[in-house]
Short mmCIF file of C-alpha atoms and ligand atoms in Angstrom, two decimals:
data_model
loop_
_atom_site.label_atom_id
_atom_site.label_comp_id
_atom_site.label_asym_id
_atom_site.label_seq_id
_atom_site.Cartn_x
_atom_site.Cartn_y
_atom_site.Cartn_z
CA UNK A 1 -163.11 -177.44 53.27
CA UNK A 2 -160.14 -178.03 55.52
CA UNK A 3 -158.76 -177.03 58.91
CA UNK A 4 -155.55 -175.32 57.77
CA UNK A 5 -156.16 -171.67 58.66
CA UNK A 6 -154.20 -168.50 59.35
CA UNK A 7 -154.35 -167.18 62.88
CA UNK A 8 -152.29 -164.09 63.77
CA UNK A 9 -150.55 -164.28 60.40
CA UNK A 10 -149.35 -167.89 60.67
CA UNK A 11 -150.83 -171.16 59.41
CA UNK A 12 -152.27 -173.55 61.94
CA UNK A 13 -153.76 -176.96 61.50
CA UNK A 14 -156.72 -177.11 63.84
CA UNK A 15 -155.17 -175.55 66.97
CA UNK A 16 -151.55 -176.45 66.28
CA UNK A 17 -149.12 -174.02 64.62
CA UNK A 18 -147.50 -175.60 61.58
CA UNK A 19 -144.22 -174.02 62.68
CA UNK A 20 -144.34 -175.99 65.95
CA UNK A 21 -144.57 -179.25 64.02
CA UNK A 22 -141.71 -178.25 61.73
CA UNK A 23 -139.62 -177.31 64.73
CA UNK A 24 -140.20 -180.59 66.54
CA UNK A 25 -140.18 -183.09 63.65
CA UNK A 26 -138.12 -181.33 61.03
CA UNK A 27 -139.10 -180.97 57.38
CA UNK A 28 -140.35 -182.20 55.01
CA UNK A 29 -143.28 -183.70 56.91
CA UNK A 30 -146.87 -184.59 56.03
CA UNK A 31 -149.47 -183.11 58.37
CA UNK A 32 -153.03 -184.47 58.57
CA UNK A 33 -156.10 -183.01 60.25
CA UNK A 34 -158.49 -185.31 62.10
CA UNK A 35 -161.23 -182.67 62.00
CA UNK A 36 -161.01 -182.52 58.18
CA UNK A 37 -161.07 -186.30 57.88
CA UNK A 38 -164.10 -186.45 60.15
CA UNK A 39 -165.83 -183.69 58.24
CA UNK A 40 -165.26 -185.37 54.89
CA UNK A 41 -166.55 -188.72 56.08
CA UNK A 42 -169.64 -186.92 57.39
CA UNK A 43 -170.22 -185.01 54.17
CA UNK A 44 -169.78 -188.11 52.02
CA UNK A 45 -172.04 -190.24 54.25
CA UNK A 46 -174.70 -187.53 54.38
CA UNK A 47 -174.65 -187.34 50.58
CA UNK A 48 -175.61 -191.04 50.47
CA UNK A 49 -178.16 -190.90 53.28
CA UNK A 50 -181.09 -191.65 50.96
CA UNK A 51 -179.57 -195.05 50.15
CA UNK A 52 -180.25 -198.23 52.06
CA UNK A 53 -177.15 -199.29 54.05
CA UNK A 54 -174.41 -198.21 51.61
CA UNK A 55 -170.90 -199.55 52.28
CA UNK A 56 -168.29 -196.81 52.06
CA UNK A 57 -164.97 -198.59 51.54
CA UNK A 58 -162.12 -196.08 51.76
CA UNK A 59 -159.55 -196.61 48.98
CA UNK A 60 -156.56 -197.42 51.19
CA UNK A 61 -154.10 -196.61 48.40
CA UNK A 62 -154.89 -192.92 48.84
CA UNK A 63 -153.52 -192.88 52.39
CA UNK A 64 -152.62 -196.13 54.15
CA UNK A 65 -151.19 -194.60 57.34
CA UNK A 66 -152.40 -196.72 60.28
CA UNK A 67 -153.50 -193.68 62.30
CA UNK A 68 -155.49 -192.33 59.35
CA UNK A 69 -157.08 -195.75 58.78
CA UNK A 70 -157.86 -196.10 62.49
CA UNK A 71 -159.54 -192.67 62.40
CA UNK A 72 -161.66 -193.74 59.43
CA UNK A 73 -162.40 -197.12 61.03
CA UNK A 74 -163.78 -195.32 64.09
CA UNK A 75 -166.02 -193.33 61.78
CA UNK A 76 -167.39 -196.59 60.41
CA UNK A 77 -165.71 -196.76 57.02
CA UNK A 78 -164.74 -200.00 55.34
CA UNK A 79 -161.76 -200.39 53.00
CA UNK A 80 -161.04 -200.96 49.34
CA UNK A 81 -157.67 -202.72 49.14
CA UNK A 82 -155.51 -203.71 46.19
CA UNK A 83 -152.83 -205.87 47.79
CA UNK A 84 -152.19 -208.23 50.68
CA UNK A 85 -150.24 -205.42 52.32
CA UNK A 86 -153.17 -203.01 52.18
CA UNK A 87 -155.48 -205.76 53.42
CA UNK A 88 -153.25 -206.38 56.44
CA UNK A 89 -152.99 -202.67 57.15
CA UNK A 90 -156.75 -202.17 57.00
CA UNK A 91 -157.42 -205.07 59.35
CA UNK A 92 -154.62 -204.02 61.72
CA UNK A 93 -156.14 -200.53 61.90
CA UNK A 94 -159.45 -201.99 63.03
CA UNK A 95 -161.46 -202.14 59.81
CA UNK A 96 -163.60 -205.29 59.95
CA UNK A 97 -163.07 -207.79 57.13
CA UNK A 98 -166.82 -207.71 56.57
CA UNK A 99 -166.34 -204.16 55.25
CA UNK A 100 -163.41 -204.87 52.96
CA UNK A 101 -163.45 -205.09 49.18
CA UNK A 102 -160.43 -206.37 47.23
CA UNK A 103 -159.78 -204.73 43.83
CA UNK A 104 -156.87 -204.97 41.39
CA UNK A 105 -155.89 -206.81 38.23
CA UNK A 106 -153.05 -208.83 39.71
CA UNK A 107 -154.25 -210.55 42.89
CA UNK A 108 -152.02 -213.52 43.63
CA UNK A 109 -153.13 -216.88 45.02
CA UNK A 110 -151.48 -215.98 48.36
CA UNK A 111 -153.39 -212.72 48.54
CA UNK A 112 -156.64 -214.51 47.69
CA UNK A 113 -155.98 -217.05 50.45
CA UNK A 114 -155.37 -214.31 53.01
CA UNK A 115 -158.55 -212.48 52.03
CA UNK A 116 -160.58 -215.70 52.20
CA UNK A 117 -159.14 -216.57 55.61
CA UNK A 118 -160.07 -213.13 56.90
CA UNK A 119 -163.53 -213.36 55.31
CA UNK A 120 -163.69 -210.14 53.30
CA UNK A 121 -166.95 -208.79 51.93
CA UNK A 122 -166.20 -209.00 48.21
CA UNK A 123 -163.54 -209.64 45.59
CA UNK A 124 -163.80 -207.39 42.55
CA UNK A 125 -162.60 -209.66 39.76
CA UNK A 126 -160.95 -208.14 36.73
CA UNK A 127 -160.57 -211.10 34.35
CA UNK A 128 -161.75 -214.63 33.65
CA UNK A 129 -158.39 -216.25 34.50
CA UNK A 130 -158.52 -214.46 37.85
CA UNK A 131 -162.02 -215.87 38.45
CA UNK A 132 -160.76 -219.38 37.70
CA UNK A 133 -157.82 -218.98 40.06
CA UNK A 134 -159.96 -217.60 42.89
CA UNK A 135 -162.45 -220.45 42.50
CA UNK A 136 -159.64 -222.99 42.82
CA UNK A 137 -158.12 -221.28 45.84
CA UNK A 138 -161.50 -221.02 47.57
CA UNK A 139 -162.34 -224.67 46.87
CA UNK A 140 -158.98 -225.78 48.25
CA UNK A 141 -159.96 -224.02 51.49
CA UNK A 142 -163.50 -225.41 51.48
CA UNK A 143 -164.94 -221.94 50.91
CA UNK A 144 -166.88 -219.95 48.33
CA UNK A 145 -165.58 -216.50 47.49
CA UNK A 146 -168.10 -213.62 47.27
CA UNK A 147 -167.38 -211.88 43.97
CA UNK A 148 -168.33 -209.11 41.61
CA UNK A 149 -166.88 -208.53 38.18
CA UNK A 150 -165.45 -205.10 37.58
CA UNK A 151 -166.73 -204.09 34.22
CA UNK A 152 -164.93 -201.76 31.88
CA UNK A 153 -167.72 -199.53 30.55
CA UNK A 154 -165.56 -197.85 27.89
CA UNK A 155 -166.35 -194.39 29.19
CA UNK A 156 -163.92 -191.50 28.97
CA UNK A 157 -163.53 -190.11 32.49
CA UNK A 158 -162.07 -186.87 31.15
CA UNK A 159 -159.19 -186.97 33.63
CA UNK A 160 -155.41 -187.28 33.27
CA UNK A 161 -154.55 -190.27 31.02
CA UNK A 162 -152.43 -191.86 33.77
CA UNK A 163 -155.37 -192.03 36.18
CA UNK A 164 -158.11 -192.94 33.70
CA UNK A 165 -159.25 -196.55 34.08
CA UNK A 166 -162.58 -197.00 32.29
CA UNK A 167 -161.59 -196.90 28.62
CA UNK A 168 -161.55 -200.15 26.68
CA UNK A 169 -157.80 -199.81 26.08
CA UNK A 170 -157.08 -199.61 29.83
CA UNK A 171 -156.03 -202.76 31.69
CA UNK A 172 -158.95 -202.68 34.12
CA UNK A 173 -162.11 -204.78 34.28
CA UNK A 174 -163.81 -207.07 31.80
CA UNK A 175 -165.15 -205.64 28.53
CA UNK A 176 -168.77 -204.55 28.91
CA UNK A 177 -169.78 -206.43 25.79
CA UNK A 178 -168.40 -209.69 27.16
CA UNK A 179 -169.88 -209.27 30.62
CA UNK A 180 -172.83 -211.66 30.19
CA UNK A 181 -170.52 -214.36 28.88
CA UNK A 182 -168.03 -213.81 31.70
CA UNK A 183 -170.78 -214.00 34.33
CA UNK A 184 -172.18 -217.17 32.73
CA UNK A 185 -168.73 -218.75 32.97
CA UNK A 186 -168.32 -217.59 36.58
CA UNK A 187 -171.59 -219.24 37.54
CA UNK A 188 -170.04 -222.57 36.60
CA UNK A 189 -167.08 -222.03 38.91
CA UNK A 190 -168.05 -223.81 42.14
CA UNK A 191 -165.68 -221.78 44.36
CA UNK A 192 -167.42 -218.50 43.53
CA UNK A 193 -170.57 -216.88 44.85
CA UNK A 194 -171.40 -214.25 42.24
CA UNK A 195 -173.07 -211.40 44.13
CA UNK A 196 -172.41 -208.16 42.32
CA UNK A 197 -171.16 -205.79 39.68
CA UNK A 198 -168.38 -203.22 40.10
CA UNK A 199 -167.07 -200.22 38.17
CA UNK A 200 -164.38 -197.55 38.66
CA UNK A 201 -163.58 -195.31 35.71
CA UNK A 202 -160.79 -193.11 37.04
CA UNK A 203 -159.67 -190.60 39.60
CA UNK A 204 -159.91 -186.82 40.08
CA UNK A 205 -163.12 -186.63 38.03
CA UNK A 206 -164.38 -183.08 37.82
CA UNK A 207 -167.57 -183.83 35.91
CA UNK A 208 -170.39 -186.16 36.95
CA UNK A 209 -171.45 -186.98 33.37
CA UNK A 210 -168.94 -189.82 32.75
CA UNK A 211 -169.71 -191.30 36.16
CA UNK A 212 -173.41 -191.20 35.40
CA UNK A 213 -172.83 -192.79 31.98
CA UNK A 214 -170.89 -195.62 33.63
CA UNK A 215 -173.50 -196.12 36.36
CA UNK A 216 -176.31 -196.27 33.79
CA UNK A 217 -174.40 -199.09 32.09
CA UNK A 218 -174.02 -200.88 35.43
CA UNK A 219 -177.77 -200.58 36.01
CA UNK A 220 -178.53 -202.07 32.62
CA UNK A 221 -176.13 -204.91 33.33
CA UNK A 222 -177.68 -205.62 36.74
CA UNK A 223 -181.06 -206.02 34.99
CA UNK A 224 -179.63 -208.17 32.21
CA UNK A 225 -177.80 -210.40 34.69
CA UNK A 226 -180.95 -210.88 36.76
CA UNK A 227 -182.85 -211.75 33.61
CA UNK A 228 -180.17 -214.37 32.96
CA UNK A 229 -180.78 -215.83 36.41
CA UNK A 230 -177.92 -214.31 38.44
CA UNK A 231 -178.67 -213.29 42.00
CA UNK A 232 -177.13 -209.81 41.98
CA UNK A 233 -177.13 -208.20 45.44
CA UNK A 234 -174.39 -205.57 45.26
CA UNK A 235 -173.21 -202.80 42.94
CA UNK A 236 -169.85 -201.17 43.65
CA UNK A 237 -169.66 -197.71 42.07
CA UNK A 238 -165.95 -197.20 42.79
CA UNK A 239 -164.33 -193.89 43.71
CA UNK A 240 -163.07 -191.06 41.59
CA UNK A 241 -164.77 -187.90 42.78
CA UNK A 242 -162.35 -185.01 42.31
CA UNK A 243 -161.31 -182.39 44.85
CA UNK A 244 -160.37 -178.73 44.35
CA UNK A 245 -156.61 -178.27 43.91
CA UNK A 246 -156.39 -175.01 42.01
CA UNK A 247 -158.62 -172.23 43.32
CA UNK A 248 -158.59 -170.69 39.82
CA UNK A 249 -160.44 -173.70 38.37
CA UNK A 250 -164.15 -174.43 38.75
CA UNK A 251 -164.90 -176.37 41.93
CA UNK A 252 -165.56 -180.08 41.17
CA UNK A 253 -169.03 -181.45 41.90
CA UNK A 254 -169.70 -181.76 45.62
CA UNK A 255 -170.36 -185.07 47.36
CA UNK A 256 -173.96 -183.86 47.72
CA UNK A 257 -174.27 -183.46 43.90
CA UNK A 258 -172.67 -186.87 43.45
CA UNK A 259 -174.98 -188.46 46.03
CA UNK A 260 -178.07 -186.94 44.41
CA UNK A 261 -176.99 -188.28 41.00
CA UNK A 262 -176.29 -191.74 42.42
CA UNK A 263 -179.61 -191.80 44.28
CA UNK A 264 -181.46 -190.86 41.09
CA UNK A 265 -179.61 -193.25 38.76
CA UNK A 266 -179.71 -196.28 41.06
CA UNK A 267 -183.40 -196.00 41.90
CA UNK A 268 -185.01 -199.42 41.71
CA UNK A 269 -181.76 -201.37 41.37
CA UNK A 270 -182.54 -203.12 44.63
CA UNK A 271 -178.93 -203.81 45.55
CA UNK A 272 -176.57 -202.79 48.35
CA UNK A 273 -174.41 -200.01 46.93
CA UNK A 274 -170.69 -199.88 47.61
CA UNK A 275 -168.40 -196.87 47.21
CA UNK A 276 -164.61 -196.65 47.12
CA UNK A 277 -163.75 -192.98 47.72
CA UNK A 278 -160.12 -192.13 48.38
CA UNK A 279 -159.08 -188.61 47.45
CA UNK A 280 -162.34 -186.94 48.44
CA UNK A 281 -161.92 -188.25 52.00
CA UNK A 282 -158.22 -187.53 52.60
CA UNK A 283 -157.03 -185.09 49.91
CA UNK A 284 -157.72 -181.80 51.65
CA UNK A 285 -157.02 -183.30 55.08
CA UNK A 286 -153.27 -183.24 54.47
CA UNK A 287 -150.47 -180.83 53.64
CA UNK A 288 -146.80 -181.37 52.99
CA UNK A 289 -144.82 -178.97 55.14
CA UNK A 290 -141.42 -178.00 53.79
CA UNK A 291 -138.68 -175.47 54.43
CA UNK A 292 -137.05 -173.22 51.86
CA UNK A 293 -133.37 -174.13 51.61
CA UNK A 294 -132.41 -171.17 49.48
CA UNK A 295 -133.64 -168.93 46.69
CA UNK A 296 -131.61 -168.93 43.50
CA UNK A 297 -131.76 -166.40 40.70
CA UNK A 298 -133.45 -167.81 37.59
CA UNK A 299 -133.39 -166.68 33.96
CA UNK A 300 -136.91 -165.38 34.53
CA UNK A 301 -138.56 -166.14 37.87
CA UNK A 302 -136.39 -167.08 40.87
CA UNK A 303 -136.02 -170.73 41.88
CA UNK A 304 -137.33 -171.40 45.36
CA UNK A 305 -135.46 -174.55 46.41
CA UNK A 306 -137.38 -176.36 49.14
CA UNK A 307 -136.39 -179.40 51.18
CA UNK A 308 -139.31 -181.47 49.85
CA UNK A 309 -138.75 -183.16 46.51
CA UNK A 310 -140.38 -185.35 43.91
CA UNK A 311 -139.66 -188.40 46.07
CA UNK A 312 -141.85 -186.91 48.84
CA UNK A 313 -144.71 -185.72 46.62
CA UNK A 314 -144.66 -187.32 43.20
CA UNK A 315 -147.91 -185.95 41.82
CA UNK A 316 -146.53 -182.83 40.12
CA UNK A 317 -143.75 -184.67 38.31
CA UNK A 318 -145.92 -187.70 37.49
CA UNK A 319 -149.19 -186.07 36.45
CA UNK A 320 -148.28 -182.38 36.11
CA UNK A 321 -150.51 -182.01 39.16
CA UNK A 322 -151.12 -178.56 40.61
CA UNK A 323 -150.81 -178.12 44.39
CA UNK A 324 -151.40 -174.79 46.07
CA UNK A 325 -148.16 -173.62 47.72
CA UNK A 326 -148.62 -171.30 50.65
CA UNK A 327 -146.20 -169.59 52.95
CA UNK A 328 -146.80 -170.63 56.55
CA UNK A 329 -146.12 -166.99 57.53
CA UNK A 330 -147.02 -164.93 54.47
CA UNK A 331 -144.86 -161.87 53.93
CA UNK A 332 -147.75 -160.00 52.38
CA UNK A 333 -145.95 -159.74 49.04
CA UNK A 334 -146.60 -161.94 46.04
CA UNK A 335 -144.49 -162.62 42.96
CA UNK A 336 -143.87 -165.33 40.38
CA UNK A 337 -141.48 -168.13 41.39
CA UNK A 338 -140.39 -171.60 40.33
CA UNK A 339 -140.64 -174.03 43.22
CA UNK A 340 -138.27 -176.98 42.98
CA UNK A 341 -136.83 -179.73 45.15
CA UNK A 342 -133.18 -180.72 45.59
CA UNK A 343 -133.38 -183.93 43.52
CA UNK A 344 -131.19 -184.01 40.44
CA UNK A 345 -133.95 -184.19 37.85
CA UNK A 346 -135.62 -181.42 35.91
CA UNK A 347 -138.91 -183.14 36.75
CA UNK A 348 -138.32 -182.37 40.43
CA UNK A 349 -140.39 -179.25 39.95
CA UNK A 350 -143.51 -178.42 41.93
CA UNK A 351 -144.46 -175.25 40.09
CA UNK A 352 -143.13 -172.98 37.35
CA UNK A 353 -143.81 -169.29 37.18
CA UNK A 354 -146.29 -169.57 40.03
CA UNK A 355 -147.78 -166.44 41.50
CA UNK A 356 -147.27 -167.05 45.22
CA UNK A 357 -146.21 -165.57 48.55
CA UNK A 358 -142.67 -164.23 48.36
CA UNK A 359 -140.50 -166.49 50.50
CA UNK A 360 -136.87 -166.51 51.62
CA UNK A 361 -134.41 -169.08 52.95
CA UNK A 362 -135.64 -170.83 56.14
CA UNK A 363 -139.28 -169.89 55.56
CA UNK A 364 -141.83 -172.68 55.78
CA UNK A 365 -144.18 -173.48 52.92
CA UNK A 366 -147.13 -175.86 52.77
CA UNK A 367 -148.13 -177.89 49.73
CA UNK A 368 -151.87 -178.12 50.14
CA UNK A 369 -154.25 -180.98 49.29
CA UNK A 370 -151.48 -183.51 49.78
CA UNK A 371 -153.35 -185.97 52.01
CA UNK A 372 -154.20 -188.29 49.10
CA UNK A 373 -151.51 -190.06 47.05
CA UNK A 374 -148.81 -188.09 48.87
CA UNK A 375 -146.86 -189.93 51.58
CA UNK A 376 -147.99 -193.29 50.22
CA UNK A 377 -146.26 -192.67 46.90
CA UNK A 378 -143.07 -191.36 48.50
CA UNK A 379 -139.78 -193.09 47.83
CA UNK A 380 -136.15 -192.77 48.76
CA UNK A 381 -134.70 -191.59 45.44
CA UNK A 382 -131.43 -189.69 45.85
CA UNK A 383 -131.06 -191.59 49.17
CA UNK A 384 -133.54 -189.31 50.86
CA UNK A 385 -135.31 -190.62 53.95
CA UNK A 386 -138.99 -191.46 53.67
CA UNK A 387 -141.20 -188.54 54.64
CA UNK A 388 -142.59 -188.64 58.19
CA UNK A 389 -146.26 -188.07 58.96
CA UNK A 390 -148.06 -186.22 61.77
CA UNK A 391 -151.71 -186.43 62.77
CA UNK A 392 -153.35 -183.47 64.51
CA UNK A 393 -156.56 -183.51 66.51
CA UNK A 394 -157.59 -180.23 68.14
CA UNK A 395 -154.60 -179.09 70.18
CA UNK A 396 -153.04 -182.58 70.21
CA UNK A 397 -150.66 -183.92 67.65
CA UNK A 398 -148.53 -187.01 67.23
CA UNK A 399 -145.91 -188.36 64.88
CA UNK A 400 -147.75 -191.25 63.20
CA UNK A 401 -144.78 -192.26 61.05
CA UNK A 402 -141.30 -191.30 62.11
CA UNK A 403 -138.59 -190.18 59.73
CA UNK A 404 -136.29 -193.18 59.43
CA UNK A 405 -132.62 -192.38 59.93
CA UNK A 406 -130.76 -192.41 56.62
CA UNK A 407 -128.53 -195.11 58.18
CA UNK A 408 -131.44 -197.55 57.83
CA UNK A 409 -131.40 -196.97 54.07
CA UNK A 410 -127.71 -197.78 53.93
CA UNK A 411 -127.96 -200.66 56.40
CA UNK A 412 -130.67 -202.26 54.24
CA UNK A 413 -128.21 -202.95 51.44
CA UNK A 414 -126.01 -206.01 51.71
CA UNK A 415 -122.47 -206.21 50.40
CA UNK A 416 -121.83 -209.92 49.78
CA UNK A 417 -118.78 -211.51 51.38
CA UNK A 418 -117.24 -212.29 48.00
CA UNK A 419 -117.29 -208.62 47.18
CA UNK A 420 -115.93 -207.55 50.57
CA UNK A 421 -112.83 -209.67 50.05
CA UNK A 422 -112.01 -208.00 46.74
CA UNK A 423 -109.17 -205.47 47.01
N1 LLP B 501 -161.25 -197.76 43.53
C1 LLP B 501 -160.32 -198.22 42.67
C2 LLP B 501 -160.49 -199.56 42.08
C3 LLP B 501 -159.23 -197.42 42.35
O1 LLP B 501 -158.31 -197.88 41.48
C4 LLP B 501 -159.08 -196.13 42.93
C5 LLP B 501 -157.94 -195.28 42.61
C6 LLP B 501 -160.07 -195.71 43.84
C7 LLP B 501 -161.14 -196.56 44.10
C8 LLP B 501 -160.01 -194.39 44.53
O2 LLP B 501 -160.11 -193.34 43.66
P1 LLP B 501 -160.25 -191.84 44.21
O3 LLP B 501 -161.58 -191.73 44.92
O4 LLP B 501 -159.13 -191.59 45.14
O5 LLP B 501 -160.19 -191.01 43.00
N2 LLP B 501 -151.99 -191.54 42.21
C9 LLP B 501 -153.00 -190.86 41.45
C10 LLP B 501 -154.38 -191.47 41.65
C11 LLP B 501 -154.45 -192.93 41.34
C12 LLP B 501 -155.81 -193.52 41.60
C13 LLP B 501 -155.77 -194.98 41.52
N3 LLP B 501 -157.01 -195.62 41.80
C14 LLP B 501 -152.98 -189.38 41.82
O6 LLP B 501 -152.16 -188.98 42.64
O7 LLP B 501 -153.73 -188.61 41.26
#
């Protein structure tokens, strides 16, 4: 559920007309709803209410905007970070280090040092060489790093290949079959305090079965590790729960279904459970607002050329992702159209032959469910400015990331003196 509704024939976000935002900030622009964020945190937390003190660590990669993170911090969420930059952002937005988990296959010694200085809750290790490095870094600082190993359960998440992470051929985690050996080696590393097990098998999962299969394996490993003398206190079940993008597809399992499954499967584990949801918290809380530049005749359907492009919202070109495209002021007529951006690539296509509201030049359209992996994946390809972001709360709204002037893009490049002198 979200808070983008039609009132008097025009889309509003909470109590703010989308057109007012477009008018004031220009397009394209990402628009987020505080009420939707708050609702999703509530729904996800309620789904886990049978658990004892779960730690919900928002996957910052899904939406690292400081205002979004500050909103989630106020609601009590922790953070799952995958870089020193995300770690700094999370802390700057008010998320306590004691609620931060650090994931990722390529943590550097500098990033480890920063996380140890801040005193994060847990490092999710993804390889034995990483464990050795972290132990050395921690020892050099006179500390012990709290760690879990992320295991690769070799489970097919049934999602797009580019966002599947739990198959043995993927780069993530340590092989399940080697886990006992890896933990035994970690126990001998004096800079580590081995406290848990972690798993994350992929994103936009629309079926609970692979998640359950992975969690069952984690449970078995927790028992085996305890039998081997490890003091396992945490189990991090990752993120991955899908959200509805295409109303024509079956609705993915709800957080309540997910919570019930987790509560059932983890019964008796006797650990603190950690979660790393990203998309399910922010996905439907955001839309990308764009203006139609012009409509061009196509061989079949017309091309609706909008001012947003693949650099603003990469998901369709990268994963063939489907985003609902709605007119902000629907004309009442529908027809098939191809929706494309101005970037000079065929892949700069948001939808082909899509049945949608008929739109004309200057009309506003909204790409729905763009709050996760939207603005954060934006770039400046074709020398386009980074997309600004707006946060709405009730009848209030604010620009929470301004559109940088294109001059800053140009000014960032440096022409060396020796080149300037060439005639
Ligand atoms: N934890 C870890 C270790 C992750 O790698 C991810 C996402 C999450 C949690 C959060 O997963 P979520 O709950 O959001 O599914 N850019 C892609 C998605 C990449 C996901 C990467 N990892 C997309 O736009 O679909």
